CSV table of C-alpha atoms in Angstrom, one decimal:
chain,number,residue,atom,x,y,z
A,1,MET,CA,45.1,-131.5,24.5
A,2,GLY,CA,45.9,-135.0,25.6
A,3,ASN,CA,45.5,-136.4,29.1
A,4,GLN,CA,45.6,-133.9,31.9
A,5,VAL,CA,48.2,-134.7,34.7
A,6,LYS,CA,46.6,-134.8,38.1
A,7,THR,CA,48.5,-132.4,40.4
A,8,ARG,CA,46.3,-132.3,43.5
A,9,LYS,CA,45.7,-135.1,45.9
A,10,LYS,CA,42.0,-135.7,46.7
A,11,ILE,CA,40.4,-136.4,50.0
A,12,VAL,CA,36.7,-137.4,50.2
A,13,VAL,CA,35.0,-137.2,53.6
A,14,ILE,CA,31.8,-139.4,53.8
A,15,GLY,CA,29.7,-138.4,56.7
A,16,ALA,CA,31.0,-134.8,56.6
A,17,GLY,CA,27.6,-133.4,57.8
A,18,SER,CA,28.1,-134.7,61.3
A,19,ALA,CA,28.7,-131.7,63.6
A,20,SER,CA,31.2,-133.5,65.8
A,21,PHE,CA,33.0,-135.8,63.4
A,22,GLY,CA,32.7,-133.5,60.3
A,23,LEU,CA,34.0,-130.5,62.2
A,24,SER,CA,37.0,-132.2,63.8
A,25,THR,CA,38.0,-133.9,60.6
A,26,LEU,CA,37.6,-130.6,58.6
A,27,VAL,CA,39.6,-128.6,61.1
A,28,GLY,CA,42.4,-131.3,61.2
A,29,ILE,CA,42.7,-131.2,57.4
A,30,MET,CA,42.5,-127.4,57.0
A,31,ARG,CA,45.1,-126.6,59.6
A,32,THR,CA,47.7,-129.1,58.4
A,33,LYS,CA,50.1,-127.3,56.1
A,34,ALA,CA,51.2,-130.6,54.4
A,35,LEU,CA,47.6,-131.0,53.1
A,36,HIS,CA,47.3,-127.5,51.8
A,37,GLY,CA,46.7,-127.3,48.1
A,38,MET,CA,44.8,-130.6,48.0
A,39,GLU,CA,41.2,-131.2,46.9
A,40,LEU,CA,38.5,-131.8,49.6
A,41,ALA,CA,35.1,-133.3,48.7
A,42,LEU,CA,32.5,-133.3,51.5
A,43,VAL,CA,29.8,-135.9,51.2
A,44,ASP,CA,26.6,-136.4,53.3
A,45,ILE,CA,23.1,-137.4,52.6
A,46,ASN,CA,21.9,-134.5,54.8
A,47,VAL,CA,22.3,-131.7,52.2
A,48,ASP,CA,21.7,-128.8,54.6
A,49,SER,CA,24.3,-130.1,57.1
A,50,VAL,CA,27.0,-130.7,54.5
A,51,ASN,CA,26.4,-127.3,52.9
A,52,ARG,CA,26.9,-125.6,56.3
A,53,ILE,CA,30.1,-127.5,56.8
A,54,LYS,CA,31.2,-126.4,53.3
A,55,LYS,CA,30.5,-122.8,54.2
A,56,LEU,CA,32.7,-123.1,57.3
A,57,ALA,CA,35.4,-124.9,55.2
A,58,LYS,CA,35.6,-122.0,52.8
A,59,ILE,CA,36.0,-119.6,55.7
A,60,LEU,CA,38.8,-121.7,57.2
A,61,ASN,CA,40.3,-122.0,53.7
A,62,GLU,CA,40.6,-118.3,53.3
A,63,LYS,CA,41.6,-117.5,56.9
A,64,TRP,CA,44.3,-120.1,57.1
A,65,ASN,CA,45.5,-119.7,53.4
A,66,ALA,CA,45.0,-123.4,52.8
A,67,ASN,CA,44.5,-123.2,49.0
A,68,ILE,CA,42.2,-126.2,49.1
A,69,ILE,CA,39.6,-126.8,46.4
A,70,ILE,CA,36.3,-127.5,48.3
A,71,SER,CA,33.1,-129.1,47.1
A,72,ALA,CA,30.0,-130.6,48.8
A,73,THR,CA,27.5,-133.2,47.5
A,74,SER,CA,25.0,-135.8,48.6
A,75,ASN,CA,26.0,-138.0,45.8
A,76,ARG,CA,29.3,-139.8,46.5
A,77,LYS,CA,29.6,-141.2,43.0
A,78,GLU,CA,30.2,-137.7,41.7
A,79,VAL,CA,33.4,-137.3,43.8
A,80,LEU,CA,34.8,-140.8,44.3
A,81,PRO,CA,36.7,-141.0,40.9
A,82,GLY,CA,40.2,-139.9,41.5
A,83,ALA,CA,40.0,-140.1,45.3
A,84,ASP,CA,43.4,-140.7,47.0
A,85,TYR,CA,42.0,-140.9,50.5
A,86,ILE,CA,38.5,-141.5,51.9
A,87,ILE,CA,37.5,-140.7,55.4
A,88,ILE,CA,34.3,-142.3,56.5
A,89,SER,CA,32.1,-142.0,59.7
A,90,ILE,CA,28.5,-142.7,59.2
A,91,ALA,CA,25.5,-143.8,61.3
A,92,ILE,CA,21.8,-143.7,61.0
A,93,ASP,CA,19.4,-142.6,63.8
A,94,ARG,CA,22.3,-143.2,66.2
A,95,GLU,CA,21.0,-142.3,69.6
A,96,GLU,CA,17.4,-143.5,69.0
A,97,CYS,CA,18.6,-146.9,67.8
A,98,TRP,CA,21.2,-147.2,70.5
A,99,LYS,CA,18.5,-146.6,73.2
A,100,SER,CA,16.2,-149.1,71.5
A,101,ASP,CA,18.9,-151.7,71.3
A,102,TYR,CA,19.6,-151.4,75.0
A,103,GLU,CA,15.9,-151.5,76.0
A,104,ILE,CA,15.2,-154.6,73.8
A,105,ALA,CA,18.0,-156.5,75.5
A,106,LEU,CA,16.7,-155.6,78.9
A,107,LYS,CA,13.5,-157.6,78.2
A,108,TYR,CA,15.8,-160.7,78.0
A,109,ASN,CA,17.6,-160.0,81.3
A,110,ILE,CA,20.7,-158.5,79.5
A,111,SER,CA,22.0,-155.2,80.7
A,112,HIS,CA,24.9,-154.0,78.6
A,113,TYR,CA,26.5,-150.9,77.0
A,114,ALA,CA,24.9,-151.9,73.7
A,115,GLU,CA,27.3,-150.3,71.2
A,116,ASN,CA,30.2,-152.5,70.0
A,117,GLY,CA,29.8,-155.8,71.8
A,118,GLY,CA,27.1,-158.1,73.2
A,119,PRO,CA,23.9,-158.8,71.3
A,120,ALA,CA,23.4,-155.1,70.5
A,121,GLY,CA,26.8,-155.0,69.0
A,122,PHE,CA,25.4,-157.2,66.3
A,123,ILE,CA,22.4,-155.1,65.4
A,124,HIS,CA,24.4,-151.8,65.6
A,125,SER,CA,26.9,-153.5,63.2
A,126,ALA,CA,24.1,-154.7,60.9
A,127,ARG,CA,22.8,-151.2,60.5
A,128,ASN,CA,26.1,-149.6,59.7
A,129,ILE,CA,27.5,-152.4,57.6
A,130,SER,CA,24.3,-152.2,55.6
A,131,LEU,CA,25.1,-148.6,55.0
A,132,ILE,CA,28.7,-149.2,54.1
A,133,LEU,CA,28.4,-152.2,51.8
A,134,PRO,CA,27.1,-150.0,48.8
A,135,ILE,CA,29.8,-147.5,49.5
A,136,LEU,CA,32.5,-150.2,49.3
A,137,GLU,CA,31.0,-151.4,46.1
A,138,ASP,CA,31.3,-147.9,44.6
A,139,ILE,CA,34.9,-147.6,45.9
A,140,ASN,CA,35.9,-150.9,44.3
A,141,LYS,CA,34.5,-149.7,41.0
A,142,LEU,CA,35.5,-146.0,41.0
A,143,CYS,CA,38.7,-145.6,43.1
A,144,PRO,CA,40.2,-149.0,43.8
A,145,ASN,CA,43.6,-147.6,44.7
A,146,VAL,CA,42.3,-145.4,47.4
A,147,PHE,CA,43.4,-145.5,51.1
A,148,LEU,CA,40.4,-145.6,53.4
A,149,LEU,CA,40.3,-144.3,57.0
A,150,ASN,CA,37.3,-145.7,58.9
A,151,PHE,CA,35.9,-144.1,62.1
A,152,THR,CA,32.5,-145.9,62.0
A,153,ASN,CA,31.6,-148.1,64.9
A,154,PRO,CA,31.4,-150.9,65.8
A,155,MET,CA,35.0,-150.5,64.6
A,156,GLN,CA,36.0,-154.2,64.8
A,157,ARG,CA,33.0,-155.5,62.8
A,158,VAL,CA,32.9,-152.7,60.2
A,159,CYS,CA,36.6,-153.1,59.5
A,160,THR,CA,36.1,-156.8,59.2
A,161,ALA,CA,33.5,-156.1,56.5
A,162,ILE,CA,35.8,-153.7,54.7
A,163,ASN,CA,38.6,-156.4,54.7
A,164,LYS,CA,36.1,-159.0,53.4
A,165,VAL,CA,34.5,-157.1,50.5
A,166,ALA,CA,37.0,-154.4,49.4
A,167,SER,CA,40.4,-154.8,47.9
A,168,ILE,CA,41.8,-151.6,49.3
A,169,LYS,CA,44.3,-150.4,51.9
A,170,PHE,CA,42.6,-149.2,55.0
A,171,VAL,CA,42.9,-148.4,58.7
A,172,GLY,CA,40.3,-148.1,61.5
A,173,MET,CA,41.1,-145.2,63.9
A,174,CYS,CA,40.0,-145.0,67.5
A,175,HIS,CA,41.1,-142.7,70.3
A,176,GLN,CA,40.5,-145.2,73.1
A,177,ILE,CA,44.2,-145.6,73.8
A,178,TYR,CA,43.9,-142.2,75.6
A,179,PHE,CA,41.9,-144.0,78.3
A,180,GLY,CA,44.9,-146.2,79.0
A,181,TYR,CA,47.0,-143.1,79.6
A,182,PHE,CA,44.2,-141.8,81.8
A,183,ILE,CA,44.5,-144.9,84.0
A,184,LEU,CA,48.3,-144.5,84.0
A,185,GLY,CA,48.0,-140.8,85.0
A,186,MET,CA,45.7,-141.7,87.8
A,187,ALA,CA,48.0,-144.4,89.1
A,188,PHE,CA,51.1,-142.0,89.0
A,189,ALA,CA,49.1,-138.9,90.0
A,190,LYS,CA,51.5,-138.0,92.8
A,191,GLU,CA,54.6,-138.2,90.6
A,192,LEU,CA,52.9,-136.2,87.9
A,193,GLY,CA,51.5,-133.5,90.2
A,194,ILE,CA,47.9,-134.5,89.4
A,195,ASN,CA,45.2,-133.8,91.9
A,196,ILE,CA,42.7,-136.7,91.9
A,197,LYS,CA,39.1,-135.5,92.1
A,198,GLU,CA,37.0,-136.5,95.1
A,199,ASP,CA,34.8,-138.5,92.8
A,200,PRO,CA,37.1,-140.1,90.2
A,201,ARG,CA,34.4,-142.1,88.4
A,202,PHE,CA,34.1,-141.8,84.6
A,203,VAL,CA,30.9,-139.8,83.7
A,204,TRP,CA,29.6,-138.4,80.5
A,205,LYS,CA,30.0,-134.7,81.3
A,206,ASP,CA,32.0,-132.0,79.6
A,207,GLU,CA,34.0,-131.2,82.7
A,208,PHE,CA,35.0,-134.8,83.1
A,209,MET,CA,36.1,-135.0,79.5
A,210,ASP,CA,38.4,-132.0,80.0
A,211,TYR,CA,39.7,-133.6,83.2
A,212,HIS,CA,40.3,-136.9,81.4
A,213,PHE,CA,42.2,-135.5,78.5
A,214,LYS,CA,44.3,-133.2,80.8
A,215,ILE,CA,45.4,-136.3,82.8
A,216,SER,CA,45.9,-138.5,79.7
A,217,ASP,CA,47.9,-135.8,77.9
A,218,LYS,CA,50.2,-135.4,81.0
A,219,ALA,CA,50.7,-139.2,81.2
A,220,MET,CA,51.6,-139.3,77.5
A,221,GLU,CA,54.4,-136.8,78.0
A,222,TYR,CA,56.2,-139.2,80.4
A,223,PHE,CA,55.1,-142.8,79.5
A,224,ASP,CA,54.7,-145.1,76.6
A,225,ILE,CA,52.1,-147.9,76.5
A,226,LYS,CA,52.3,-150.8,74.1
A,227,ALA,CA,48.8,-152.3,74.0
A,228,ALA,CA,47.3,-154.9,71.7
A,229,GLY,CA,44.1,-156.9,71.2
A,230,ILE,CA,41.0,-155.9,69.4
A,231,ASN,CA,39.3,-152.5,69.3
A,232,HIS,CA,38.0,-151.4,72.6
A,233,PHE,CA,39.4,-154.6,74.1
A,234,THR,CA,43.2,-154.0,74.1
A,235,TRP,CA,45.5,-154.8,77.0
A,236,MET,CA,48.7,-153.1,78.2
A,237,LEU,CA,51.5,-155.5,77.4
A,238,ASP,CA,54.4,-153.1,78.0
A,239,VAL,CA,54.7,-149.7,79.9
A,240,ARG,CA,57.9,-147.6,79.9
A,241,GLU,CA,59.2,-144.2,80.8
A,242,LYS,CA,59.7,-142.3,77.6
A,243,LYS,CA,62.9,-140.5,78.7
A,244,THR,CA,64.8,-143.5,80.0
A,245,GLY,CA,63.1,-146.5,78.4
A,246,ARG,CA,62.8,-148.0,81.8
A,247,ASP,CA,60.2,-150.7,82.2
A,248,ILE,CA,57.7,-149.5,84.8
A,249,TYR,CA,54.9,-152.1,84.4
A,250,GLY,CA,55.8,-153.7,87.7
A,251,VAL,CA,55.6,-150.4,89.5
A,252,LEU,CA,52.3,-149.7,87.8
A,253,LYS,CA,50.8,-153.0,88.9
A,254,LYS,CA,51.7,-152.1,92.5
A,255,LYS,CA,50.2,-148.7,92.1
A,256,MET,CA,46.9,-150.2,90.8
A,257,ASN,CA,46.3,-151.4,94.3
A,258,ASP,CA,46.3,-147.8,95.6
A,259,LEU,CA,43.7,-146.5,93.2
A,260,PRO,CA,40.3,-145.5,94.7
A,261,PRO,CA,38.1,-148.6,94.6
A,262,GLU,CA,35.3,-146.7,92.8
A,263,PHE,CA,37.7,-145.8,89.9
A,264,GLU,CA,37.0,-148.2,87.0
A,265,PRO,CA,36.2,-151.2,89.3
A,266,LEU,CA,35.8,-153.7,86.5
A,267,THR,CA,39.2,-152.8,85.1
A,268,GLN,CA,40.7,-153.2,88.5
A,269,GLU,CA,39.0,-156.6,89.0
A,270,LEU,CA,40.1,-157.9,85.6
A,271,PHE,CA,43.7,-156.8,86.3
A,272,LYS,CA,43.7,-158.8,89.6
A,273,ILE,CA,42.5,-161.9,87.7
A,274,PHE,CA,44.4,-161.7,84.5
A,275,ASP,CA,47.5,-159.8,85.7
A,276,TYR,CA,47.3,-157.4,82.7
A,277,ILE,CA,45.5,-154.0,82.6
A,278,PRO,CA,42.8,-153.5,80.0
A,279,VAL,CA,43.0,-150.1,78.2
A,280,ALA,CA,39.5,-149.1,77.2
A,281,GLY,CA,37.8,-148.4,80.5
A,282,ASP,CA,34.9,-150.2,82.1
A,283,CYS,CA,32.2,-149.0,79.7
A,284,HIS,CA,33.9,-150.6,76.7
A,285,ILE,CA,35.5,-153.7,78.2
A,286,ALA,CA,32.1,-154.6,79.7
A,287,GLU,CA,30.8,-154.9,76.1
A,288,TYR,CA,32.8,-158.1,75.4
A,289,LEU,CA,32.4,-159.9,78.7
A,290,PRO,CA,29.4,-161.5,80.5
A,291,TYR,CA,30.4,-160.4,84.0
A,292,THR,CA,28.2,-157.3,84.2
A,293,SER,CA,25.3,-158.3,81.9
A,294,ASP,CA,22.9,-160.3,84.2
A,295,LEU,CA,20.2,-157.8,85.0
A,296,TYR,CA,18.8,-159.7,87.9
A,297,SER,CA,22.2,-160.0,89.7
A,298,GLU,CA,22.7,-156.2,89.3
A,299,THR,CA,26.4,-156.6,88.5
A,300,PHE,CA,25.9,-153.6,86.1
A,301,LYS,CA,25.1,-151.5,89.1
A,302,LYS,CA,27.8,-153.2,91.3
A,303,PHE,CA,30.5,-152.1,88.8
A,304,ASP,CA,28.8,-148.8,88.3
A,305,ILE,CA,29.0,-149.0,84.5
A,306,GLN,CA,28.1,-145.6,83.1
A,307,MET,CA,25.7,-145.9,80.2
A,308,TYR,CA,26.1,-143.4,77.4
A,309,ASP,CA,24.3,-140.2,78.2
A,310,PHE,CA,22.0,-139.5,75.2
A,311,LYS,CA,20.9,-136.1,76.6
A,312,TRP,CA,24.5,-135.0,77.0
A,313,SER,CA,25.1,-136.1,73.4
A,314,TYR,CA,22.2,-134.0,72.1
A,315,ARG,CA,23.3,-130.9,74.1
A,316,ARG,CA,26.8,-131.2,72.7
A,317,ARG,CA,25.5,-131.6,69.1
A,318,ASP,CA,23.2,-128.6,69.5
A,319,LYS,CA,26.0,-126.5,70.9
A,320,MET,CA,28.4,-127.5,68.1
A,321,TRP,CA,25.9,-126.5,65.4
A,322,LYS,CA,25.3,-123.1,67.2
A,323,ASP,CA,29.1,-122.6,67.2
A,324,ILE,CA,29.3,-123.5,63.5
A,325,GLU,CA,26.5,-121.0,62.7
A,326,MET,CA,28.2,-118.3,64.7
A,327,MET,CA,31.5,-118.9,62.8
A,328,ILE,CA,29.7,-118.8,59.5
A,329,SER,CA,27.9,-115.6,60.3
A,330,GLY,CA,31.1,-114.0,61.7
A,331,GLU,CA,29.9,-113.7,65.2
A,332,ARG,CA,32.7,-115.9,66.4
A,333,GLU,CA,36.3,-116.1,65.3
A,334,VAL,CA,37.5,-119.5,63.9
A,335,ASP,CA,41.1,-119.4,65.1
A,336,TYR,CA,40.3,-121.2,68.4
A,337,LEU,CA,39.8,-124.3,66.2
A,338,LYS,CA,43.5,-124.5,65.5
A,339,ASN,CA,44.0,-126.1,68.9
A,340,ALA,CA,40.9,-128.3,68.9
A,341,ARG,CA,41.3,-132.0,69.2
A,342,SER,CA,40.9,-134.1,66.0
A,343,GLU,CA,40.6,-137.8,65.3
A,344,ARG,CA,44.1,-137.8,63.6
A,345,ALA,CA,42.9,-138.5,60.1
A,346,GLU,CA,45.1,-135.6,58.9
A,347,ILE,CA,48.1,-137.1,60.7
A,348,ILE,CA,47.7,-140.4,58.9
A,349,ILE,CA,47.3,-138.8,55.5
A,350,GLU,CA,50.2,-136.3,56.0
A,351,HIS,CA,52.7,-139.0,57.0
A,352,ILE,CA,51.6,-141.5,54.2
A,353,GLU,CA,52.3,-138.6,51.8
A,354,LYS,CA,55.7,-137.9,53.5
A,355,ASN,CA,56.6,-141.6,54.0
A,356,SER,CA,57.6,-140.5,57.5
A,357,ASN,CA,57.7,-143.9,59.2
A,358,LEU,CA,55.7,-142.2,62.0
A,359,TYR,CA,54.8,-144.3,65.0
A,360,GLU,CA,51.1,-144.5,65.8
A,361,SER,CA,50.2,-146.1,69.1
A,362,SER,CA,46.8,-147.6,68.0
A,363,VAL,CA,45.7,-148.7,64.6
A,364,ASN,CA,43.0,-151.2,63.5
A,365,ILE,CA,44.4,-153.2,60.6
A,366,PRO,CA,44.5,-156.8,59.3
A,367,ASN,CA,46.6,-158.9,61.6
A,368,LYS,CA,49.0,-160.5,59.1
A,369,GLY,CA,51.1,-162.0,61.9
A,370,CYS,CA,51.2,-159.0,64.3
A,371,ILE,CA,49.6,-161.1,67.0
A,372,LYS,CA,50.6,-164.7,66.5
A,373,ASN,CA,47.8,-166.4,68.4
A,374,LEU,CA,45.0,-164.5,66.7
A,375,PRO,CA,43.9,-165.3,63.1
A,376,ASP,CA,45.9,-163.8,60.3
A,377,ASP,CA,42.9,-162.2,58.6
A,378,ALA,CA,41.5,-160.8,61.8
A,379,ILE,CA,41.3,-157.0,62.4
A,380,VAL,CA,43.6,-156.3,65.4
A,381,ASP,CA,44.3,-153.1,67.4
A,382,VAL,CA,48.1,-152.7,67.6
A,383,PRO,CA,50.8,-150.0,67.4
A,384,GLY,CA,51.8,-149.3,63.8
A,385,VAL,CA,54.1,-147.3,61.6
A,386,ILE,CA,52.8,-144.9,58.9
A,387,THR,CA,54.7,-145.4,55.7
A,388,GLY,CA,54.4,-144.2,52.1
A,389,ASN,CA,52.8,-147.6,51.4
A,390,GLY,CA,50.2,-147.4,54.1
A,391,ILE,CA,50.4,-148.7,57.7
A,392,ILE,CA,52.5,-151.5,59.0
A,393,GLY,CA,51.6,-153.1,62.3
A,394,LEU,CA,54.2,-153.9,64.9
A,395,ALA,CA,55.0,-157.5,65.7
A,396,ILE,CA,53.5,-158.1,69.1
A,397,GLY,CA,54.0,-161.9,69.4
A,398,ASP,CA,51.5,-163.9,71.4
A,399,LEU,CA,48.9,-162.4,73.6
A,400,PRO,CA,48.6,-164.1,77.0
A,401,LYS,CA,46.5,-167.2,76.4
A,402,PRO,CA,43.4,-166.3,78.4
A,403,ILE,CA,43.3,-162.8,76.8
A,404,ALA,CA,43.8,-164.3,73.3
A,405,GLU,CA,40.8,-166.7,74.0
A,406,LEU,CA,38.6,-163.7,75.0
A,407,CYS,CA,39.6,-161.9,71.8
A,408,ASN,CA,39.1,-165.0,69.6
A,409,ARG,CA,35.5,-165.5,70.7
A,410,GLN,CA,34.8,-161.9,69.6
A,411,LEU,CA,36.5,-162.4,66.3
A,412,ILE,CA,34.3,-165.4,65.6
A,413,LEU,CA,31.2,-163.2,66.3
A,414,ASN,CA,32.7,-160.5,64.0
A,415,ASP,CA,33.0,-162.9,61.1
A,416,LEU,CA,29.5,-164.3,61.6
A,417,THR,CA,28.0,-160.8,61.9
A,418,VAL,CA,29.5,-159.7,58.6
A,419,GLN,CA,28.5,-162.8,56.7
A,420,ALA,CA,25.0,-162.7,58.2
A,421,VAL,CA,24.5,-159.1,57.0
A,422,ILE,CA,25.9,-159.7,53.6
A,423,ASP,CA,23.7,-162.8,53.1
A,424,GLY,CA,20.7,-161.7,55.1
A,425,ASN,CA,21.0,-165.0,56.9
A,426,ILE,CA,19.0,-165.2,60.1
A,427,LYS,CA,20.4,-168.6,61.0
A,428,LEU,CA,23.9,-167.1,61.2
A,429,VAL,CA,22.4,-164.5,63.7
A,430,TYR,CA,21.0,-167.3,65.8
A,431,GLN,CA,24.4,-169.0,65.8
A,432,LEU,CA,26.4,-165.9,66.8
A,433,PHE,CA,23.8,-165.1,69.6
A,434,ALA,CA,24.2,-168.7,70.8
A,435,LEU,CA,27.9,-168.1,71.0
A,436,ASP,CA,27.7,-164.6,72.6
A,437,PRO,CA,28.9,-164.9,76.2
A,438,MET,CA,26.1,-162.6,77.4
A,439,ILE,CA,23.4,-165.0,76.2
A,440,ASN,CA,23.0,-168.2,78.2
A,441,ASN,CA,19.7,-169.4,76.9
A,442,LEU,CA,19.0,-170.8,73.4
A,443,ASP,CA,15.4,-169.4,73.4
A,444,THR,CA,16.8,-166.0,74.1
A,445,ALA,CA,19.3,-166.4,71.3
A,446,VAL,CA,16.5,-167.0,68.8
A,447,ASN,CA,13.9,-164.7,70.2
A,448,LEU,CA,16.2,-161.7,70.7
A,449,ALA,CA,17.7,-162.1,67.2
A,450,ASP,CA,14.2,-162.1,65.7
A,451,GLU,CA,13.1,-159.1,67.7
A,452,TYR,CA,16.2,-157.1,66.8
A,453,ILE,CA,15.8,-157.9,63.1
A,454,LYS,CA,12.1,-157.0,63.2
A,455,ALA,CA,12.7,-153.7,65.1
A,456,ASN,CA,15.4,-152.7,62.6
A,457,ILE,CA,14.1,-154.2,59.3
A,458,LYS,CA,13.9,-150.8,57.6
A,459,TYR,CA,17.7,-150.4,58.0
A,460,LEU,CA,18.5,-154.0,56.9
A,461,PRO,CA,17.9,-154.5,53.1
A,462,SER,CA,19.5,-157.9,53.0
A,463,PHE,CA,17.0,-159.2,55.6
A,464,GLN,CA,13.9,-157.8,53.8
C-alpha cells in the first residue's frame, strides 16, 4: 500500500494525570476549534489518574464535536513517535518535598520561599531535571522535530536543561506576568473603577485568586506591559495605554507611592531602590534575593512573605478530582469549562499552526540577543511573537545594569545546577551554594548541600 500520509497533527501531554494542570490543558485543547481533528495522547505514570482524565476527554470530545483521537498511557515511548507538539508538566511528591526543602534550610538560618530560587531552588530543580532528562533522551530519539511546551518548575533551570541536552524547539510558559497587571490595576484602581480590599495582601485563598484575576484582567484591557529578565524575576521596562500608545510609566511610578504599605512591600522597596518595578510579586522575587532570607533578623516576617499554603493546595486538588468525577458520572455539566482559565498551551499550538505572528507578552526562550547584556545561550523571559517556525523573542536591548547583574548571578547558578545534576557532581553543588546570595557561610554551603542530597537521594539517580 506504500507509505501512509500523516493527516492529523499529534499532541502529547506528559503529566496529564495532574488534576489542575491536566484538566486546564485538556480543556484548552478540546475547546479550541483550530485543534479539532488532531490526535491527543495523554501520558502519566499514575494510570488511574490519566484514565480518569481520558474519560473526561472523551466526554468533552463528544459534547464539543472536537473529532480528536484520544489515547492514554503510562508509557511515553508508545506515543512519542510522530508527535508534533509535546506539553510537559511533571513533579514528584511536590508538596511533601517542598515542605521538607523549606524546613531543612531553616536549620541553617535560611528562611525562603523554597521553590525556584535560593538553595531549595537547586534541590527542586535536581528532582525535576532528573525526571526530565530521560524524557528528553526519548524525544531526541523518537521525535526530534517536535515543538516542546514546558510548564515544569523551576522554569528557568528546567528550560536551561532542555536547551543544553535537546536539539528541539521549545518554550517555557508561565502566567506570572498577570501579577504585573495586578500591580498595575491596584495602582490605577481609581481610574479603572476598582475597589481595593481593606486587606490588599496576597494570600493563598480562592477568593483572593478570583480578586487577583479580576483586577489583572481589567488592567490588561487598558494597559500593555513590556517586561523582561528571567522567569519569576522580570522587570517592567515599558508601560503604555493600549488605546493611545501613551507612555504611562512615569505616572505609574508616582502612583506606586500611593499604594497601601502592606501591599507587596518588598516589590515597593525594590522599586524605590532600583527605579524599576519587578513583575512577579514578593513571593517570587524574594526567591532570588538575600534580603528576606536571614531567619534571625526576621526580614521574612517584616516583608510578610506569604509561604505557599500546602493545605489550600490539597483542598483545591481534592475539589478538582471531585468535580472531574461528577462530570464523568454525568452529575455535573461540562460546559462551564469553556470559560475556565488555561495555561495557554493551546494558544501557542494554534498560532504556530496558523503562522499568525501573534504577540505573546511572556515566553521563556533562549536569549539569542534579545537581552544584550545577558548571555546569548541563557533562558530569558521576554515578549515574543508566535510564528509558523516557533517563537521569536522581541529585541529588548540592555537591562539596567544593576538588574542585569542580579539576573546574571542566577544564570550562573542555573548552569551549575544543570551540569551538577547531569554529572552527579557534588562539588558543583558546593560551588553553586557558595555563590548563592542567600548563603553567607562556606560550612553552610557544604553541609546544606550534603543534607539536601541525602534527603532526596531516591529522586537523584546521578548522585547515587
